[in-house]
Amino acid sequence: MARPIAIVLSILGLVASACGGSAQPSASPNGAPAAAASSATTAATAAARPGEVDAATLAKAKQEGKVVFYTSLQTDDADPLVKAFMNAYPDIKVQLNRKSSSKILTQFMTEAKAGKVLADVLETGGLDLAEPYGAGLLMTFEPPGAGDIPSEYKQLGGSFVGARLALSTFGWNTTQVRPGQEPKTWEDFLDPKWKGKILVEASDWDVMQGLAKNKWGGDEAKVRDYFTKLAANKPQLIDGHTEMLAALVAGQGALGWGLRGDTMQEQIDSKQIPGGWSKGEVMLRLQGAVISKDAPHPNAAKVFVNWYVSKAGGQKTLAEIGRFAAVPGMAKASYQGLGKTYVSGPEDAKDLPKYEKLWNELLAKK
Amino acid sequence: MTSQAVGMVASGGRTRRLPRPGRGTLAVLGLGLVLAYLAAYPRAMLILGTFGVDGEISKGFTLANFANAYGSERTFLLFQNSLVYAGGVGLLALTLGTGLAWIVERTNTPFRRAFFALSIVPIVIPGIVSTIAWIFLLSGRIGLVSKAISTVFGLSEAPFTIYSMPGMIWAEGLHLSPLVFLLMTAAFQSMDPSLEESAVMSGANTLQTVRKVTLPVLAPALASSALIMAIRGLESFEVPRLIGTPADIPVFTGEIYRALHGTSADYGEAGALSMTLMAVTLVGIVAYQRLISRSERFATVMGKAYRPRRIDIGRWRYATFGVLLLYVILLVGLPFLALVFVSLVPYYVPDLSLLEKASLANYTKTVGWYGVQRGVMNSLVLGVIAATLVTVLTAVVAWVITKTKLRGRGILDGLAFVPITIPGMVLGVALILQYLSPAFRVLPIYGTLWILVICYLIRYMPYGMRANSSAMVQLHRELEEASSAAGGSWLTTFRRVTVPLLRPALVASWLYIFIVSVRELGASVLLTNQDTIVLSVTIFEQYEVGQLGMVASLSVMLIVSLVVIVAVIQRMSSRFGVRQEA
């Protein structure tokens, strides 16, 4: 009995070694092995692109040969983005590491804390990126290709450029809310007719913060007034935006406060879910790419980030795959025609602890 | 000669010599060091962080994390809810698991063998998916079962909802009952029926026999199960998060989750909260050690031959068959069918007419997806390696604890069990820090499957310990003494006497660890990359982007595959070890 077990274990050990990746994260778009780097790109073609990085940086980037890209983009979005970049810069291979925003940030911060920075580029929500910025882990880099990005999307003194947008808004279940009865404003959620029918994501204090800053000019009394009245309508707190949307679609509630409009739109487009969302008063949450101060491949990182924020580069690809690109006018029709918009980015993160406390006091009752 | 030499034990006034391990002792002590190495770093990181400013001791010492964790007005409510929740979960899981194990192993209930493989379905389903499935079944507003009952009885709303303390206990207790079932079936298989026969011959009925003989003899196995259930009830977070939060029923694990997933991860507060888990664990370990200190009281596998025998319960076997059927239909079949439903439709609403839009699109997309293919391969390899290593390691450690009088052996039990109190995400962070640090960076572990092997070893040692420890207690010393007297070395005795007799417990332990390692998420999500991605992370990625249909289809395929694997392993393992009457 022992010998067969030993043989099995040996085989499994060999298989495990074969399955193990390198000491650095590695992958490729669509999971296929990465396309071999080609040395065929001409310097003249690369340098001729408008908004390109300078020739010296580009040359060093090609020598570096790869960029390690940490992102919270969904796999279905990250893969075409990476593929498009590698088509534009065949000499620079992308090693992709994809996780949810909190996890990719935790991994990045922990690796830095351990003294071994593995990521060149970190791409995730702006509010999350405030933490590595505050810890001095980011490089200052103003991409020459970011000319079409609105100035308010550029924050943290040149370390951050918002490249794509996520929407925080409110929505409803179209089988439970008759046409014409949909809420038009955030204040409509205070109407007693919605008592017990509202779903709220349990940790949406960043939406509270965005409304407080943009809608009420930071007046805490107004914030307290609004959320005390909202709490009186007995909203049900659901942990997780995915869960909240699923519960709303299933009919657990009629209205969803603070739900992700872009996620809902995706599901309306792909699955025809019975839902709708408001364009009247929307929070635009900046998502962007930053470069590690100690990036192993700093020049390749600059080329990648510059491409990502350029209108003809990453912004075009984002629009093609249906994401909300930061360059105005490029988003698909569903995202056009927004009313009032409030921008939320990394510079708002400093106020989050205050609003987390207020949220717990007024809504979560902690 | 004194009785202080290793292996000497006093019993009833006579001094008996246990097999002297010799080189085996050194090997065992070495394994103890391995345990300490595996568990010490993550635990030390958590403890030091608990007393550190911003969760880092290098920034200074502080007790503020305890104040934040325990100083709020809700602390009492938190403790109260957590005790009720953990107690309820433990009671439900123990009762259900033990009762089912008794029916399957001890009675002549028809079709009991088929039940074994089906019984593990609740633990196969990932925690998030299982909880969502119960919400889709029993939510007062959107539950399929709730709606059906309301319709049938003409009620405006169902008389129960999953969003309640009983609902939370139901979802978690059911999820954990297969673990108790596995542990207790192993214990029953190793139990000499002569004890029960003696009781019957003395005039006791079945119930009296179970109450006064069976359960007391199985106390170590029950205590092991109870200890795990208590910790799991305090430590799991899916149910508190998905059901407790909407129901406004805060419990400990919800607070730990909140501390780790707030504006920025607060390891200090999470560590302070987990100290309660650690305290409960240590108290439980000490209590367990006292219980088994006179282990010969619980020895049921003796030197003389025996055959585990089934009790003829007469017509009651149809009632027990009904219990098994009810369990399979209601508690296994319903969540499974809910997942099948979600996997076939584009989105979930509690309306079966949505089946008009049913298709296999989710299955097609899932099967063709690279992440799934890679995840399945990696999970299978990892599961087999982790289950094997954990089972072997903890079997040896359990032997040391229960069969020797080595000083400090109780510490080994604590070292092996304490990792159960480390939240998965914290373990992931600790391993990144450890294996990227200058001292360990030279080892090519980070970014490979091996860091996951280490992670799973740490994570599942506690379960292996409890299974093997309680099983070891059932083996009487005379069996090993006989081997030693015949000239067998420690290793020979362990290999050819102890291990075969432990077969039921080893198989149960291996199966459980294999299944839950395929499900492990908290640490895996940090430690994997695109090449080393595992199935649980694949499922979670799809879940995060709202692809519930793909998640459900993957879960359905996972359940079917694992049930088949478990059935095959069960069939294969029945060829070895103690034969049973049909």
Tab-separated table of C-alpha atoms in Angstrom, chain A residues 1-2 5 8-9 12-13 15-28 30-32 70 74-76 79 96-104 106-107 110-111 113-116 118 128 131 173 196-197 199 202-203 205 236-240 242-243 246-247 249-253 263 266-267 270-274 349 352-353 356 360 364-366, chain B residues 55-56 72 74 128 132 135-136 139-142 163 241-242 245-248 255 257-258 261-265 267 346-350 357 365 369-370 374 377-378 380-381 384-385 388-389 425 428-430 432-434 436-438 441 444 446-450 453 495 522 524-532 540-549 576:
chain	number	residue	atom	x	y	z
A	1	MET	CA	0.000	0.000	0.000
A	2	ALA	CA	2.867	2.399	0.831
A	5	ILE	CA	1.070	5.974	-2.466
A	8	VAL	CA	1.303	8.681	-6.752
A	9	LEU	CA	2.778	11.431	-4.587
A	12	LEU	CA	1.699	14.587	-8.347
A	13	GLY	CA	4.757	16.453	-7.179
A	15	VAL	CA	2.783	17.637	-12.051
A	16	ALA	CA	2.575	20.378	-9.425
A	17	SER	CA	6.011	21.631	-10.363
A	18	ALA	CA	5.024	21.694	-13.983
A	19	CYS	CA	1.823	23.511	-13.160
A	20	GLY	CA	3.523	26.097	-10.965
A	21	GLY	CA	4.088	29.476	-12.485
A	22	SER	CA	7.246	31.485	-12.229
A	23	ALA	CA	8.024	33.483	-9.108
A	24	GLN	CA	6.237	36.385	-10.715
A	25	PRO	CA	2.637	36.474	-11.756
A	26	SER	CA	2.192	35.546	-15.344
A	27	ALA	CA	-0.600	35.098	-17.827
A	28	SER	CA	-1.743	36.233	-21.183
A	30	ASN	CA	-7.544	34.699	-23.165
A	31	GLY	CA	-5.298	32.409	-21.187
A	32	ALA	CA	-3.251	31.299	-24.170
A	70	TYR	CA	-2.011	44.347	-11.872
A	74	GLN	CA	-12.769	41.867	-15.365
A	75	THR	CA	-10.968	39.171	-17.332
A	76	ASP	CA	-13.268	39.742	-20.304
A	79	ASP	CA	-7.766	40.386	-22.116
A	96	LEU	CA	-1.411	40.140	-16.358
A	97	ASN	CA	-2.492	39.631	-12.769
A	98	ARG	CA	-6.212	40.141	-12.328
A	99	LYS	CA	-8.102	40.228	-9.008
A	100	SER	CA	-10.922	42.238	-7.433
A	101	SER	CA	-10.039	45.757	-6.378
A	102	SER	CA	-9.593	45.042	-2.672
A	103	LYS	CA	-7.541	41.911	-3.331
A	104	ILE	CA	-5.273	43.378	-5.992
A	106	THR	CA	-3.863	44.029	-0.768
A	107	GLN	CA	-1.465	41.997	-2.866
A	110	THR	CA	1.767	43.434	0.901
A	111	GLU	CA	4.413	42.753	-1.705
A	113	LYS	CA	5.741	45.846	2.482
A	114	ALA	CA	7.730	42.644	2.082
A	115	GLY	CA	10.293	44.671	0.179
A	116	LYS	CA	9.678	43.125	-3.216
A	118	LEU	CA	6.560	42.959	-8.492
A	128	ASP	CA	-8.357	52.524	-3.526
A	131	GLU	CA	-3.566	54.139	-0.086
A	173	ASN	CA	-36.913	46.645	-10.607
A	196	GLY	CA	-39.233	48.626	3.383
A	197	LYS	CA	-38.665	48.370	-0.344
A	199	LEU	CA	-31.987	47.929	-0.929
A	202	ALA	CA	-23.933	47.775	3.324
A	203	SER	CA	-20.660	49.657	2.889
A	205	TRP	CA	-20.157	55.222	2.565
A	236	GLN	CA	-32.409	46.575	3.759
A	237	LEU	CA	-28.612	46.481	3.859
A	238	ILE	CA	-27.115	43.933	1.485
A	239	ASP	CA	-23.435	43.086	1.644
A	240	GLY	CA	-21.885	43.368	-1.803
A	242	THR	CA	-23.297	41.844	-6.842
A	243	GLU	CA	-25.601	40.509	-4.181
A	246	ALA	CA	-29.168	40.051	-7.760
A	247	ALA	CA	-31.566	40.710	-4.887
A	249	VAL	CA	-33.585	41.752	-9.904
A	250	ALA	CA	-35.102	38.867	-7.943
A	251	GLY	CA	-37.569	41.240	-6.325
A	252	GLN	CA	-36.195	41.377	-2.788
A	253	GLY	CA	-36.703	45.122	-3.032
A	263	THR	CA	-22.949	46.782	-14.042
A	266	GLU	CA	-24.235	45.273	-18.782
A	267	GLN	CA	-26.837	42.857	-17.517
A	270	SER	CA	-26.685	40.798	-22.102
A	271	LYS	CA	-29.513	39.211	-20.151
A	272	GLN	CA	-32.441	41.602	-20.443
A	273	ILE	CA	-32.872	41.771	-16.662
A	274	PRO	CA	-35.990	43.651	-15.493
A	349	ALA	CA	-10.301	59.147	0.016
A	352	LEU	CA	-13.741	58.277	3.875
A	353	PRO	CA	-13.038	57.299	7.503
A	356	GLU	CA	-17.629	55.408	7.290
A	360	ASN	CA	-22.299	53.107	10.593
A	364	ALA	CA	-25.756	50.403	9.769
A	365	LYS	CA	-26.442	51.270	13.406
A	366	LYS	CA	-22.961	50.300	14.655
B	55	GLY	CA	-1.746	46.762	12.830
B	56	GLU	CA	2.054	46.969	12.695
B	72	SER	CA	-18.469	49.651	21.236
B	74	ARG	CA	-22.686	46.614	20.364
B	128	ILE	CA	-21.111	31.811	-0.929
B	132	ILE	CA	-27.153	32.279	-1.999
B	135	ILE	CA	-31.624	32.708	0.092
B	136	PHE	CA	-33.171	31.863	-3.266
B	139	SER	CA	-36.094	34.320	1.532
B	140	GLY	CA	-39.483	35.596	2.649
B	141	ARG	CA	-39.884	37.624	-0.518
B	142	ILE	CA	-37.932	35.896	-3.236
B	163	TYR	CA	-33.216	36.355	7.259
B	241	ARG	CA	-22.378	38.488	5.741
B	242	LEU	CA	-25.107	37.482	3.298
B	245	THR	CA	-26.250	41.796	7.546
B	246	PRO	CA	-29.670	42.183	5.864
B	247	ALA	CA	-31.279	40.680	8.978
B	248	ASP	CA	-29.310	43.079	11.189
B	255	GLU	CA	-17.047	42.173	12.350
B	257	TYR	CA	-14.866	40.639	7.723
B	258	ARG	CA	-15.794	44.300	8.114
B	261	HIS	CA	-12.782	44.980	4.055
B	262	GLY	CA	-13.348	48.487	5.362
B	263	THR	CA	-11.885	51.716	3.993
B	264	SER	CA	-8.509	50.126	4.551
B	265	ALA	CA	-7.833	46.699	5.977
B	267	TYR	CA	-5.353	43.963	10.711
B	346	PRO	CA	-30.407	34.199	-17.763
B	347	TYR	CA	-31.116	35.701	-14.301
B	348	TYR	CA	-32.908	34.679	-11.116
B	349	VAL	CA	-36.466	35.518	-10.195
B	350	PRO	CA	-38.646	33.157	-8.136
B	357	LYS	CA	-35.785	31.015	-21.516
B	365	LYS	CA	-19.361	29.419	-21.654
B	369	TRP	CA	-13.350	29.241	-20.402
B	370	TYR	CA	-9.606	29.033	-19.845
B	374	ARG	CA	-6.851	25.677	-15.559
B	377	MET	CA	-6.546	20.957	-13.032
B	378	ASN	CA	-4.831	23.047	-10.353
B	380	LEU	CA	-7.402	18.611	-8.307
B	381	VAL	CA	-3.638	18.482	-7.979
B	384	VAL	CA	-4.805	15.556	-3.576
B	385	ILE	CA	-1.449	16.836	-2.364
B	388	THR	CA	-2.448	13.577	1.630
B	389	LEU	CA	0.126	15.727	3.382
B	425	MET	CA	-7.184	36.588	4.039
B	428	GLY	CA	-2.692	34.919	2.619
B	429	VAL	CA	-1.113	38.215	3.638
B	430	ALA	CA	1.169	36.471	6.147
B	432	ILE	CA	3.136	36.800	1.039
B	433	LEU	CA	5.138	38.669	3.686
B	434	GLN	CA	6.959	35.528	4.732
B	436	LEU	CA	8.825	37.525	-0.209
B	437	SER	CA	10.942	38.532	2.776
B	438	PRO	CA	14.686	38.541	2.181
B	441	ARG	CA	12.823	35.019	-1.153
B	444	PRO	CA	11.047	29.691	-5.527
B	446	TYR	CA	5.840	32.582	-4.231
B	447	GLY	CA	3.804	32.637	-7.413
B	448	THR	CA	3.774	28.826	-7.711
B	449	LEU	CA	1.387	26.104	-6.608
B	450	TRP	CA	3.692	25.298	-3.688
B	453	VAL	CA	0.195	23.696	-0.766
B	495	ARG	CA	2.570	1.581	9.176
B	522	GLY	CA	-9.852	33.510	1.515
B	524	SER	CA	-6.185	31.450	-2.377
B	525	VAL	CA	-7.538	34.611	-3.919
B	526	LEU	CA	-4.393	36.473	-2.821
B	527	LEU	CA	-1.867	33.770	-3.584
B	528	THR	CA	-2.971	32.671	-7.045
B	529	ASN	CA	-2.132	34.179	-10.407
B	530	GLN	CA	-3.365	33.406	-13.912
B	531	ASP	CA	-1.283	30.227	-14.086
B	532	THR	CA	-1.960	28.942	-10.603
B	540	PHE	CA	-15.476	33.864	-7.078
B	541	GLU	CA	-14.293	35.972	-10.025
B	542	GLN	CA	-17.445	35.162	-11.932
B	543	TYR	CA	-19.537	35.783	-8.832
B	544	GLU	CA	-18.005	39.221	-8.318
B	545	VAL	CA	-19.022	40.345	-11.789
B	546	GLY	CA	-22.568	39.120	-11.303
B	547	GLN	CA	-22.311	36.030	-13.503
B	548	LEU	CA	-24.480	33.973	-11.167
B	549	GLY	CA	-25.495	31.691	-14.009
B	576	PHE	CA	-9.228	-2.404	3.154
